CSV table of C-alpha atoms in Angstrom, one decimal:
chain,number,residue,atom,x,y,z
A,1,ARG,CA,76.7,250.2,191.5
A,2,ASN,CA,75.0,250.7,188.3
A,3,CYS,CA,76.2,253.3,185.8
A,4,GLU,CA,74.3,254.4,182.6
A,5,THR,CA,76.5,255.7,179.8
A,6,ALA,CA,75.6,258.5,177.3
A,7,GLU,CA,77.8,258.7,174.3
A,8,ASN,CA,78.3,262.1,172.7
A,9,TRP,CA,77.1,263.9,175.8
A,10,ARG,CA,78.9,266.3,178.1
A,11,PHE,CA,76.7,266.2,181.1
A,12,ALA,CA,76.6,269.7,182.6
A,13,TYR,CA,78.8,270.7,185.6
A,14,THR,CA,77.0,271.9,188.8
A,15,ALA,CA,79.0,274.4,190.8
A,16,GLY,CA,80.6,272.8,193.9
A,17,SER,CA,80.0,269.2,192.7
A,18,GLU,CA,83.6,268.5,191.6
A,19,ILE,CA,85.3,265.6,193.4
A,20,PRO,CA,88.5,263.5,193.0
A,21,LEU,CA,88.0,259.9,192.0
A,22,GLY,CA,90.4,257.9,194.2
A,23,SER,CA,93.8,259.4,193.7
A,24,THR,CA,92.7,260.9,190.4
A,25,ALA,CA,92.1,264.7,190.7
A,26,TYR,CA,89.1,266.3,189.2
A,27,GLY,CA,89.8,266.5,185.4
A,28,GLY,CA,92.8,264.3,185.9
A,29,GLN,CA,94.4,262.2,183.2
A,30,VAL,CA,93.2,258.6,182.9
A,31,GLU,CA,94.0,255.8,180.4
A,32,ASN,CA,90.5,255.6,178.7
A,33,TRP,CA,86.8,256.0,179.3
A,34,GLN,CA,86.5,252.6,180.9
A,35,SER,CA,89.0,253.7,183.5
A,36,CYS,CA,87.1,256.9,184.2
A,37,LEU,CA,83.8,255.0,184.5
A,38,GLU,CA,85.3,252.4,186.9
A,39,LEU,CA,86.7,255.2,189.1
A,40,CYS,CA,83.3,256.8,189.4
A,41,SER,CA,81.6,253.4,190.0
A,42,GLU,CA,84.1,252.7,192.8
A,43,THR,CA,83.6,256.1,194.5
A,44,GLN,CA,80.4,256.2,196.6
A,45,ALA,CA,80.1,260.0,196.2
A,46,CYS,CA,80.4,260.0,192.4
A,47,GLN,CA,77.0,260.5,190.8
A,48,GLN,CA,78.3,261.6,187.4
A,49,ALA,CA,81.4,261.1,185.3
A,50,VAL,CA,82.4,263.0,182.2
A,51,PHE,CA,85.3,262.1,179.9
A,52,SER,CA,87.1,263.6,176.9
A,53,ASN,CA,90.6,263.3,175.4
A,54,GLY,CA,92.0,261.3,178.3
A,55,HIS,CA,90.6,263.5,181.1
A,56,CYS,CA,88.0,262.4,183.7
A,57,TRP,CA,85.8,264.7,185.7
A,58,GLY,CA,83.9,263.1,188.7
A,59,MET,CA,80.9,265.0,190.2
A,60,SER,CA,78.8,264.5,193.2
A,61,GLN,CA,75.6,265.7,191.4
A,62,ARG,CA,73.9,264.6,188.3
A,63,SER,CA,72.6,266.8,185.5
A,64,SER,CA,70.5,265.8,182.5
A,65,GLN,CA,71.6,268.8,180.5
A,66,ASP,CA,74.5,268.9,178.0
A,67,GLN,CA,77.1,271.6,179.0
A,68,ASP,CA,77.3,272.8,175.4
A,69,GLY,CA,73.6,272.2,174.4
A,70,LEU,CA,74.7,269.5,172.0
A,71,GLY,CA,73.3,266.4,173.8
A,72,GLY,CA,73.7,263.3,171.6
A,73,ASN,CA,75.9,265.2,169.1
A,74,ASN,CA,78.7,266.4,171.4
A,75,THR,CA,81.6,264.5,169.7
A,76,ASN,CA,84.7,263.5,171.6
A,77,TRP,CA,82.6,263.5,174.9
A,78,ILE,CA,81.1,260.6,176.8
A,79,SER,CA,79.3,260.8,180.2
A,80,ALA,CA,77.6,258.6,182.7
A,81,HIS,CA,75.3,258.7,185.7
A,82,CYS,CA,76.0,256.3,188.5
A,83,TYR,CA,73.5,255.0,191.0
A,84,GLY,CA,73.2,252.9,194.1
A,85,GLU,CA,75.3,251.9,197.1
A,86,MET,CA,78.8,250.4,197.1
A,87,CYS,CA,78.8,246.7,197.8
A,88,PRO,CA,80.6,246.1,201.0
A,89,VAL,CA,83.9,244.2,200.5
A,90,LEU,CA,83.9,240.7,201.9
A,91,PRO,CA,87.2,239.1,202.9
A,92,VAL,CA,87.8,236.2,200.5
A,93,GLY,CA,90.6,234.0,199.3
A,94,ASP,CA,91.3,230.5,198.0
A,95,ARG,CA,87.9,228.8,198.2
A,96,PHE,CA,86.6,230.8,201.2
A,97,VAL,CA,84.4,233.7,202.3
A,98,ASP,CA,84.6,235.4,205.7
A,99,LEU,CA,81.6,236.8,207.5
A,100,GLY,CA,82.8,238.3,210.7
A,101,PRO,CA,84.5,235.5,212.7
A,102,TRP,CA,82.9,232.9,210.5
A,103,ARG,CA,84.6,231.2,207.6
A,104,ILE,CA,82.7,229.3,204.9
A,105,ALA,CA,85.3,227.3,203.0
A,106,ALA,CA,85.6,224.4,200.6
A,107,TRP,CA,88.3,222.4,202.3
A,108,ASP,CA,88.5,220.3,199.1
A,109,ASP,CA,86.1,219.2,196.4
A,110,ASP,CA,84.2,217.0,198.9
A,111,HIS,CA,84.0,219.1,202.1
A,112,LEU,CA,82.4,222.5,202.8
A,113,SER,CA,83.0,223.8,206.3
A,114,ILE,CA,81.4,226.6,208.3
A,115,ALA,CA,83.8,227.4,211.1
A,116,ASN,CA,84.1,229.9,213.9
A,117,ARG,CA,87.5,231.6,214.5
A,118,VAL,CA,86.8,231.9,218.2
A,119,GLY,CA,85.4,228.4,219.0
A,120,ARG,CA,87.7,226.7,216.4
A,121,LYS,CA,84.9,224.2,215.6
A,122,ALA,CA,83.2,223.5,212.3
A,123,ILE,CA,80.1,221.9,210.9
A,124,VAL,CA,81.1,220.2,207.7
A,125,PHE,CA,78.9,219.4,204.7
A,126,ARG,CA,80.2,216.4,202.7
A,127,GLN,CA,79.3,216.1,199.0
A,128,ASP,CA,77.6,212.8,199.6
A,129,GLY,CA,75.1,214.5,201.9
A,130,ALA,CA,76.7,213.6,205.3
A,131,ILE,CA,76.9,216.4,207.9
A,132,LEU,CA,79.8,216.3,210.4
A,133,HIS,CA,79.4,218.2,213.6
A,134,SER,CA,82.0,219.8,216.0
A,135,ARG,CA,85.0,219.2,213.8
A,136,SER,CA,88.3,220.8,214.8
A,137,ASP,CA,89.9,219.9,211.5
A,138,LEU,CA,88.8,221.1,208.0
A,139,LEU,CA,88.8,224.7,209.3
A,140,ALA,CA,90.8,226.4,206.5
A,141,PHE,CA,91.9,229.3,208.8
A,142,GLU,CA,95.5,229.0,207.6
A,143,ARG,CA,94.5,230.4,204.2
A,144,SER,CA,95.2,234.1,203.7
A,145,VAL,CA,92.8,236.7,202.6
A,146,SER,CA,93.7,237.4,198.9
A,147,VAL,CA,92.3,237.6,195.4
A,148,PRO,CA,89.2,235.3,195.2
A,149,HIS,CA,90.1,231.9,193.8
A,150,HIS,CA,87.2,229.5,193.0
A,151,VAL,CA,84.8,231.9,194.7
A,152,LEU,CA,82.0,233.2,192.5
A,153,PHE,CA,79.0,235.4,193.2
A,154,GLY,CA,75.8,235.1,191.2
A,155,PHE,CA,72.2,236.0,191.5
A,156,GLN,CA,71.2,235.0,195.1
A,157,PHE,CA,74.1,232.5,195.4
A,158,ILE,CA,77.8,232.1,196.2
A,159,GLN,CA,79.8,229.3,194.6
A,160,ILE,CA,82.8,228.2,196.7
A,161,GLY,CA,84.8,225.5,195.0
A,162,GLN,CA,82.3,222.7,194.0
A,163,PHE,CA,79.7,223.9,196.5
A,164,ARG,CA,76.9,226.4,196.0
A,165,ILE,CA,74.9,228.1,198.8
A,166,GLY,CA,72.0,230.3,198.0
A,167,ALA,CA,68.3,231.0,197.6
A,168,VAL,CA,66.7,228.5,195.3
A,169,ASN,CA,63.5,230.7,195.4
A,170,ASP,CA,61.7,232.9,197.8
A,171,THR,CA,61.0,230.0,200.2
A,172,CYS,CA,64.0,227.7,200.0
A,173,PHE,CA,67.7,228.2,200.8
A,174,SER,CA,70.1,225.3,200.0
A,175,ILE,CA,73.6,223.9,200.2
A,176,SER,CA,74.4,221.8,197.1
A,177,HIS,CA,77.3,220.3,195.3
A,178,SER,CA,78.2,220.3,191.6
A,179,ASN,CA,77.6,216.5,191.5
A,180,GLY,CA,73.9,217.3,191.7
A,181,ASN,CA,73.4,216.5,195.4
A,182,THR,CA,71.5,218.9,197.6
A,183,ILE,CA,73.1,218.4,201.0
A,184,GLN,CA,70.8,220.6,203.1
A,185,ALA,CA,67.7,222.7,202.3
A,186,PHE,CA,66.0,225.2,204.6
A,187,TRP,CA,62.4,226.4,204.2
A,188,SER,CA,60.7,229.6,205.1
A,189,SER,CA,58.4,227.6,207.3
A,190,GLY,CA,61.3,226.9,209.6
A,191,SER,CA,61.7,223.3,208.5
A,192,ASN,CA,64.8,221.8,206.9
A,193,PHE,CA,65.6,218.9,204.7
A,194,VAL,CA,68.8,216.8,205.3
A,195,GLY,CA,70.0,215.3,202.0
A,196,PRO,CA,71.3,214.0,199.9
A,197,TYR,CA,68.7,214.8,197.3
A,198,SER,CA,69.9,214.3,193.8
A,199,THR,CA,68.7,216.7,191.1
């Protein structure tokens, strides 16, 4: 979600809009402004957060008015408006991402597998461009869901270990390796390119 901060503003309270933020009660004590802002950002119903002297107020409605009529000059106050939907949480862990029963995993630096938990088979993309079909090894299902490790999300791509999958542009989706090889590319026309293609 996106939140826009306004320093020295105490955005006005709208009757009935008060909400808790996680386990923090309305007006509850928090460590700092950043903690208050994160709580609002992580609470789908939170449209507005107001903070002063260690207290955080989450609200389900936004106001563009300052509670005290001192907008921009209301010292010791800071507020924010938060927008957008929560990003759904994907199960991730050590070099893998789960999408339903499918696991996309970097088995090691040279192999990326896309495997199904039910069928227990994988298609494996090797860093040199080779594609291995119906593999029952290199599945990575023994890895537990945990804090992401070597999993990065960027603009229109996911980096898993040394492999990157994502939209190159509006017409091309690719699987590539950090060594510069494009292993497979898919085009909006329905065609595909089997690599390797070195960039």
